[in-house]
Amino acid sequence: MEISYSMKTQELITTVRAMMAGDKGLLAMDESTTTCNKRFEEAGIPQTVEYRRAYRELIVTTPNLGQAISGAILYDETIYQATKDGALFIDLLKQAGIIPGIKVDEGTIDLAGFPGEKITVGLDGLPERLAKYYDLGARFAKWRAVITINTGIPTRGCIEANMHSLARYAAMCQEAGIVPIVEPEVLMDGTHDLKKCFDTTEKVQHVLFDQLFAQKVNLEALILKPNMIMSGLSCSKQADVDKVAEATVTCLLQSVPAAVPGVAFLSGGQSPEKATAHLNAMHVKYKGKLPWALTFSYSRAIQQPALEIWKGKDENVKATQQMLYHRARLNTIARRGEYSLDMEKVFVN
Ligand code: 13P
């Protein structure tokens, strides 16, 4: 059956293709002010708007970043910012061949009636904000829903409320000509095992696609940003790299329709090396067998080692950029299934 799409839908599909092209991935640099300040505090960096701006300048001016990164997710504060010399970050990204995106959720609050569970907010006024971001040059957006595993949770009420919001957000994005990244994150925190993470994530993704269908979201014009299937951080038995890769791909194959063009993982607090090794193992094992592109959309797993080098000092900028590029590049190698641990030791070109 021939399906004819509107110009708007064709533009969305073109954007998704560019975001998933080759062996590239996405860079999440959309930490809210609170999260960014928390990471700065841990690294001994002053928590001011100028330090945040300087850090984001360092990222967007990293030489050759566009060879590894196809899209960068910005935060509201960052999208208006510029370098010391007055060049808008959003323009620098475009010049580097990196598509600018924007986080549009407004964080989480306690879900009324469901102790220990959260709901993501930000749907009110979203169409107006999306129109403004589109005019500024953003071509994709991100919304993160958070699901916690603990005794008796997640509940059906929490999963349904969050996946419904994700689907409403996705529909609004597509109407605004913006590709939605839908991010249902099952958190790693907890003592649960791999199987529990698998069962929970599978359920969450089933409800998500049910809601996306109900809200008439075009699956060909979105990107799924899921967690990997891992043992909880405090679980006494940690699944190895191959098990994580197998469980993750099996879960996705059970729940993600083939119409979805791309899956881009969050790193969720795994070490940078593990996040790269897991992506690599998936490609080694399932090369040529997957219906969607499978790539990365990491924040911490790309930025953390670089942030620790920077320490807020000008003299460290070059080494920080080298580390950022190194981690991004290693993940592109992982997307080809060609990564090995010894590549960690030398900077790759
Ligand atoms: P992490 O890779 O640090 O999990 O961040 C990804 C992200 O965008 C969280 O919303």
Short mmCIF file of C-alpha atoms and ligand atoms in Angstrom, two decimals:
data_model
loop_
_atom_site.label_atom_id
_atom_site.label_comp_id
_atom_site.label_asym_id
_atom_site.label_seq_id
_atom_site.Cartn_x
_atom_site.Cartn_y
_atom_site.Cartn_z
CA MET A 1 0.00 0.00 0.00
CA GLU A 2 1.31 3.40 -1.00
CA ILE A 3 1.03 5.96 1.81
CA SER A 4 1.31 9.59 0.81
CA TYR A 5 2.57 11.95 3.48
CA SER A 6 2.11 15.68 3.91
CA MET A 7 5.09 18.01 3.47
CA LYS A 8 5.28 18.37 7.25
CA THR A 9 5.49 14.62 7.80
CA GLN A 10 8.09 14.29 5.05
CA GLU A 11 10.17 16.98 6.75
CA LEU A 12 9.91 15.10 10.07
CA ILE A 13 11.01 11.86 8.42
CA THR A 14 13.94 13.63 6.74
CA THR A 15 15.04 15.01 10.14
CA VAL A 16 14.85 11.57 11.76
CA ARG A 17 16.91 10.05 8.96
CA ALA A 18 19.60 12.70 9.40
CA MET A 19 19.63 12.11 13.17
CA MET A 20 20.09 8.37 12.72
CA ALA A 21 22.53 8.57 9.79
CA GLY A 22 25.69 6.49 9.50
CA ASP A 23 27.30 5.60 12.79
CA LYS A 24 26.48 8.86 14.55
CA GLY A 25 24.50 9.41 17.73
CA LEU A 26 22.99 12.17 19.83
CA LEU A 27 24.52 14.25 22.59
CA ALA A 28 22.25 15.09 25.50
CA MET A 29 23.43 18.46 26.85
CA ASP A 30 20.01 19.37 28.21
CA GLU A 31 20.67 19.12 31.93
CA SER A 32 18.32 21.42 33.79
CA THR A 33 19.97 24.21 35.80
CA THR A 34 19.52 22.15 38.98
CA THR A 35 21.10 19.02 37.50
CA CYS A 36 23.93 20.94 35.85
CA ASN A 37 24.68 22.74 39.14
CA LYS A 38 24.70 19.41 40.98
CA ARG A 39 27.28 17.99 38.55
CA PHE A 40 29.34 21.21 38.77
CA GLU A 41 29.28 21.05 42.57
CA GLU A 42 30.56 17.46 42.52
CA ALA A 43 33.37 18.51 40.16
CA GLY A 44 34.24 21.61 42.22
CA ILE A 45 33.02 24.08 39.57
CA PRO A 46 31.17 27.28 40.58
CA GLN A 47 27.43 27.02 39.95
CA THR A 48 26.75 30.23 38.03
CA VAL A 49 25.08 31.05 34.73
CA GLU A 50 28.47 32.14 33.31
CA TYR A 51 30.15 28.82 34.15
CA ARG A 52 27.22 26.93 32.65
CA ARG A 53 27.50 29.07 29.51
CA ALA A 54 31.27 28.59 29.31
CA TYR A 55 30.86 24.83 29.67
CA ARG A 56 28.26 24.67 26.89
CA GLU A 57 30.49 26.88 24.72
CA LEU A 58 33.27 24.39 25.18
CA ILE A 59 30.97 21.57 24.09
CA VAL A 60 29.56 23.21 20.96
CA THR A 61 33.00 24.38 19.81
CA THR A 62 34.63 20.94 20.19
CA PRO A 63 36.58 20.33 16.97
CA ASN A 64 35.07 17.68 14.67
CA LEU A 65 32.12 17.00 17.01
CA GLY A 66 29.85 16.80 13.96
CA GLN A 67 31.72 13.71 12.77
CA ALA A 68 30.31 11.75 15.72
CA ILE A 69 27.19 13.65 16.75
CA SER A 70 24.16 14.20 14.51
CA GLY A 71 21.95 16.00 17.01
CA ALA A 72 22.39 17.84 20.32
CA ILE A 73 19.66 18.26 22.90
CA LEU A 74 19.71 21.72 24.46
CA TYR A 75 18.00 23.20 27.51
CA ASP A 76 15.92 26.38 27.52
CA GLU A 77 18.74 28.41 29.11
CA THR A 78 21.26 27.16 26.55
CA ILE A 79 19.23 27.66 23.40
CA TYR A 80 19.47 31.45 23.75
CA GLN A 81 23.16 31.50 24.71
CA ALA A 82 26.19 32.45 22.64
CA THR A 83 29.97 32.18 22.77
CA LYS A 84 32.11 34.92 24.33
CA ASP A 85 32.44 36.28 20.78
CA GLY A 86 28.68 36.42 20.31
CA ALA A 87 28.05 33.37 18.08
CA LEU A 88 24.77 31.67 19.02
CA PHE A 89 25.27 28.05 20.11
CA ILE A 90 22.39 26.99 17.90
CA ASP A 91 24.12 28.50 14.84
CA LEU A 92 27.45 26.86 15.69
CA LEU A 93 25.74 23.48 15.98
CA LYS A 94 24.10 23.90 12.58
CA GLN A 95 27.42 24.92 11.03
CA ALA A 96 28.96 21.75 12.48
CA GLY A 97 26.21 19.66 10.83
CA ILE A 98 24.56 18.95 14.19
CA ILE A 99 20.77 19.27 14.36
CA PRO A 100 19.65 21.30 17.39
CA GLY A 101 17.01 19.80 19.67
CA ILE A 102 15.38 20.95 22.90
CA LYS A 103 14.22 19.37 26.15
CA VAL A 104 10.64 20.51 26.60
CA ASP A 105 9.42 18.68 29.69
CA GLU A 106 9.45 20.72 32.88
CA GLY A 107 10.69 17.98 35.19
CA THR A 108 8.82 15.68 37.55
CA ILE A 109 6.53 16.14 40.53
CA ASP A 110 5.06 13.59 42.96
CA LEU A 111 2.17 11.71 41.36
CA ALA A 112 -0.87 12.43 43.53
CA GLY A 113 -2.19 9.25 45.15
CA PHE A 114 0.88 7.17 44.26
CA PRO A 115 3.53 7.40 47.00
CA GLY A 116 7.07 7.06 45.66
CA GLU A 117 6.09 7.69 42.03
CA LYS A 118 6.56 10.69 39.75
CA ILE A 119 4.74 12.31 36.85
CA THR A 120 6.48 14.51 34.28
CA VAL A 121 4.88 17.92 33.76
CA GLY A 122 4.99 20.53 30.98
CA LEU A 123 2.05 19.89 28.63
CA ASP A 124 0.34 23.22 29.44
CA GLY A 125 1.37 25.81 26.87
CA LEU A 126 3.54 23.27 25.04
CA PRO A 127 2.27 24.06 21.50
CA GLU A 128 3.28 27.72 21.97
CA ARG A 129 6.71 26.76 23.31
CA LEU A 130 7.23 24.32 20.44
CA ALA A 131 6.38 27.00 17.88
CA LYS A 132 8.92 29.34 19.52
CA TYR A 133 11.63 26.64 19.55
CA TYR A 134 10.92 25.79 15.92
CA ASP A 135 11.43 29.45 14.98
CA LEU A 136 14.70 29.43 16.89
CA GLY A 137 15.87 26.46 14.79
CA ALA A 138 15.14 23.38 16.94
CA ARG A 139 14.02 20.43 14.83
CA PHE A 140 13.55 17.79 17.52
CA ALA A 141 12.52 17.69 21.17
CA LYS A 142 12.80 15.45 24.20
CA TRP A 143 10.43 14.52 27.03
CA ARG A 144 11.56 12.21 29.81
CA ALA A 145 9.21 10.09 31.91
CA VAL A 146 10.64 8.42 35.01
CA ILE A 147 9.62 5.00 36.26
CA THR A 148 10.98 3.71 39.57
CA ILE A 149 11.24 0.04 40.54
CA ASN A 150 10.68 -0.72 44.23
CA THR A 151 8.38 -2.82 46.38
CA GLY A 152 4.90 -2.56 44.84
CA ILE A 153 5.95 -0.02 42.19
CA PRO A 154 5.72 0.91 39.40
CA THR A 155 1.93 0.86 39.50
CA ARG A 156 -0.32 0.68 36.47
CA GLY A 157 -1.60 4.15 37.34
CA CYS A 158 1.88 5.65 37.18
CA ILE A 159 2.85 3.90 33.95
CA GLU A 160 -0.39 4.86 32.20
CA ALA A 161 -0.30 8.50 33.32
CA ASN A 162 3.31 8.94 32.19
CA MET A 163 2.94 7.14 28.86
CA HIS A 164 -0.23 9.11 28.11
CA SER A 165 1.68 12.37 28.68
CA LEU A 166 4.53 11.16 26.45
CA ALA A 167 2.05 10.39 23.67
CA ARG A 168 0.31 13.78 24.01
CA TYR A 169 3.69 15.51 23.89
CA ALA A 170 4.70 13.48 20.81
CA ALA A 171 1.49 14.41 18.98
CA MET A 172 2.03 18.12 19.75
CA CYS A 173 5.63 17.92 18.51
CA GLN A 174 4.66 16.35 15.20
CA GLU A 175 1.99 18.99 14.70
CA ALA A 176 4.67 21.66 15.23
CA GLY A 177 7.06 20.07 12.72
CA ILE A 178 9.37 18.87 15.49
CA VAL A 179 10.54 15.25 15.82
CA PRO A 180 9.69 13.91 19.27
CA ILE A 181 12.19 11.84 21.20
CA VAL A 182 10.09 9.81 23.61
CA GLU A 183 12.05 8.81 26.69
CA PRO A 184 10.43 6.38 29.11
CA GLU A 185 13.27 5.85 31.60
CA VAL A 186 13.09 2.91 33.98
CA LEU A 187 15.64 3.98 36.59
CA MET A 188 18.64 1.80 37.45
CA ASP A 189 18.39 2.56 41.19
CA GLY A 190 17.33 -0.40 43.31
CA THR A 191 18.11 -3.97 44.29
CA HIS A 192 16.05 -5.53 41.48
CA ASP A 193 17.57 -8.04 39.08
CA LEU A 194 17.83 -8.04 35.29
CA LYS A 195 14.57 -9.98 34.89
CA LYS A 196 12.62 -7.39 36.89
CA CYS A 197 14.08 -4.60 34.76
CA PHE A 198 13.16 -6.56 31.62
CA ASP A 199 9.55 -7.18 32.72
CA THR A 200 9.03 -3.59 33.84
CA THR A 201 10.58 -2.04 30.72
CA GLU A 202 8.62 -4.34 28.44
CA LYS A 203 5.37 -3.38 30.15
CA VAL A 204 6.24 0.33 30.00
CA GLN A 205 7.06 0.16 26.29
CA HIS A 206 3.87 -1.76 25.48
CA VAL A 207 1.77 0.88 27.23
CA LEU A 208 3.78 3.62 25.51
CA PHE A 209 3.13 2.29 22.00
CA ASP A 210 -0.53 1.69 22.84
CA GLN A 211 -0.82 5.34 23.91
CA LEU A 212 1.12 6.59 20.88
CA PHE A 213 -1.31 4.71 18.65
CA ALA A 214 -4.31 6.08 20.53
CA GLN A 215 -3.00 9.64 20.13
CA LYS A 216 -2.41 9.14 16.37
CA VAL A 217 1.34 9.69 16.59
CA ASN A 218 3.18 8.74 13.40
CA LEU A 219 5.68 6.06 14.45
CA GLU A 220 7.84 6.77 11.41
CA ALA A 221 8.54 10.27 12.66
CA LEU A 222 9.77 9.71 16.21
CA ILE A 223 12.77 8.35 18.09
CA LEU A 224 12.56 6.12 21.14
CA LYS A 225 15.05 6.84 23.92
CA PRO A 226 14.91 3.87 26.28
CA ASN A 227 16.98 2.56 29.16
CA MET A 228 19.02 -0.58 28.66
CA ILE A 229 17.95 -3.71 30.51
CA MET A 230 20.33 -3.97 33.45
CA SER A 231 20.51 -5.28 36.99
CA GLY A 232 19.58 -2.62 39.55
CA LEU A 233 22.57 -0.62 40.82
CA SER A 234 22.33 -2.25 44.27
CA CYS A 235 21.59 -5.78 43.03
CA SER A 236 24.13 -8.28 44.36
CA LYS A 237 24.28 -10.08 41.00
CA GLN A 238 25.28 -7.79 38.13
CA ALA A 239 24.51 -9.10 34.63
CA ASP A 240 27.51 -9.04 32.29
CA VAL A 241 27.83 -7.07 29.05
CA ASP A 242 26.52 -9.82 26.76
CA LYS A 243 23.49 -10.50 28.98
CA VAL A 244 22.61 -6.80 29.06
CA ALA A 245 22.92 -6.58 25.27
CA GLU A 246 20.79 -9.66 24.70
CA ALA A 247 18.09 -8.71 27.20
CA THR A 248 17.91 -5.16 25.87
CA VAL A 249 17.52 -6.11 22.23
CA THR A 250 15.08 -8.93 23.06
CA CYS A 251 12.92 -6.50 25.03
CA LEU A 252 12.96 -3.94 22.20
CA LEU A 253 12.10 -6.59 19.60
CA GLN A 254 9.08 -7.63 21.72
CA SER A 255 7.69 -4.15 22.10
CA VAL A 256 8.96 -1.63 19.53
CA PRO A 257 7.20 -1.72 16.12
CA ALA A 258 9.41 -1.91 13.03
CA ALA A 259 7.92 1.37 11.77
CA VAL A 260 9.96 3.23 14.40
CA PRO A 261 13.10 4.44 12.58
CA GLY A 262 15.45 4.86 15.48
CA VAL A 263 16.25 3.87 19.04
CA ALA A 264 18.82 5.99 20.92
CA PHE A 265 19.73 4.88 24.43
CA LEU A 266 20.14 7.01 27.52
CA SER A 267 23.13 6.03 29.68
CA GLY A 268 21.26 6.33 32.99
CA GLY A 269 24.28 6.39 35.29
CA GLN A 270 26.29 3.49 33.84
CA SER A 271 30.02 4.13 33.53
CA PRO A 272 31.03 5.60 30.16
CA GLU A 273 32.98 2.42 29.31
CA LYS A 274 29.99 0.18 30.10
CA ALA A 275 27.59 2.34 28.08
CA THR A 276 29.91 2.00 25.08
CA ALA A 277 30.53 -1.71 25.60
CA HIS A 278 26.81 -2.47 25.87
CA LEU A 279 25.99 -0.65 22.63
CA ASN A 280 28.89 -2.42 20.94
CA ALA A 281 27.77 -5.86 22.12
CA MET A 282 24.28 -5.28 20.73
CA HIS A 283 25.73 -4.52 17.31
CA VAL A 284 28.15 -7.45 17.38
CA LYS A 285 25.35 -9.87 18.20
CA TYR A 286 22.51 -8.44 16.12
CA LYS A 287 24.24 -6.84 13.15
CA GLY A 288 21.87 -6.70 10.16
CA LYS A 289 19.01 -8.21 12.17
CA LEU A 290 17.38 -5.11 13.64
CA PRO A 291 14.42 -3.24 12.11
CA TRP A 292 15.45 0.15 13.61
CA ALA A 293 18.71 2.10 13.82
CA LEU A 294 20.26 1.56 17.26
CA THR A 295 22.43 4.34 18.62
CA PHE A 296 23.24 6.49 21.65
CA SER A 297 21.81 9.67 23.17
CA TYR A 298 24.09 9.92 26.18
CA SER A 299 24.67 12.76 28.58
CA ARG A 300 26.76 11.47 31.49
CA ALA A 301 28.44 8.66 29.51
CA ILE A 302 29.86 11.26 27.11
CA GLN A 303 30.23 14.34 29.29
CA GLN A 304 31.27 13.09 32.72
CA PRO A 305 34.97 12.28 32.05
CA ALA A 306 35.30 15.60 30.21
CA LEU A 307 33.67 17.61 32.98
CA GLU A 308 36.12 16.14 35.47
CA ILE A 309 39.03 17.36 33.33
CA TRP A 310 37.62 20.87 32.83
CA LYS A 311 37.24 21.89 36.49
CA GLY A 312 36.04 25.30 35.24
CA LYS A 313 39.52 26.34 34.06
CA ASP A 314 40.41 27.87 30.68
CA GLU A 315 43.72 26.03 30.48
CA ASN A 316 41.84 22.70 30.55
CA VAL A 317 39.47 23.46 27.66
CA LYS A 318 41.51 21.72 24.96
CA ALA A 319 41.96 18.51 26.96
CA THR A 320 38.27 18.58 27.90
CA GLN A 321 37.22 18.86 24.26
CA GLN A 322 39.59 16.05 23.34
CA MET A 323 37.92 13.80 25.92
CA LEU A 324 34.42 14.77 24.76
CA TYR A 325 35.26 13.94 21.18
CA HIS A 326 37.02 10.73 22.24
CA ARG A 327 33.94 9.41 24.07
CA ALA A 328 31.57 10.45 21.29
CA ARG A 329 33.81 8.77 18.73
CA LEU A 330 34.11 5.54 20.72
CA ASN A 331 30.33 5.32 20.70
CA THR A 332 30.23 5.66 16.91
CA ILE A 333 32.72 2.79 16.74
CA ALA A 334 30.44 0.82 19.08
CA ARG A 335 27.55 1.50 16.71
CA ARG A 336 29.55 -0.39 14.10
CA GLY A 337 30.29 -3.19 16.58
CA GLU A 338 34.03 -2.51 16.30
CA TYR A 339 34.82 -1.19 19.79
CA SER A 340 37.31 -2.83 22.11
CA LEU A 341 38.48 -1.90 25.61
CA ASP A 342 42.03 -1.10 24.47
CA MET A 343 40.63 1.85 22.46
CA GLU A 344 39.99 3.52 25.81
CA LYS A 345 43.71 4.11 26.28
CA VAL A 346 44.51 6.27 23.26
CA PHE A 347 42.55 9.15 21.83
CA VAL A 348 40.82 8.05 18.64
CA ASN A 349 40.66 10.27 15.55
P1 13P B 1 22.13 10.12 30.68
O1 13P B 1 22.81 9.57 29.47
O2 13P B 1 23.08 10.78 31.65
O3 13P B 1 21.22 9.13 31.33
O4 13P B 1 21.20 11.31 30.21
C1 13P B 1 20.41 11.12 29.12
C2 13P B 1 19.25 12.00 29.21
O5 13P B 1 18.96 12.72 28.29
C3 13P B 1 18.42 11.98 30.43
O6 13P B 1 17.20 12.54 30.17
#
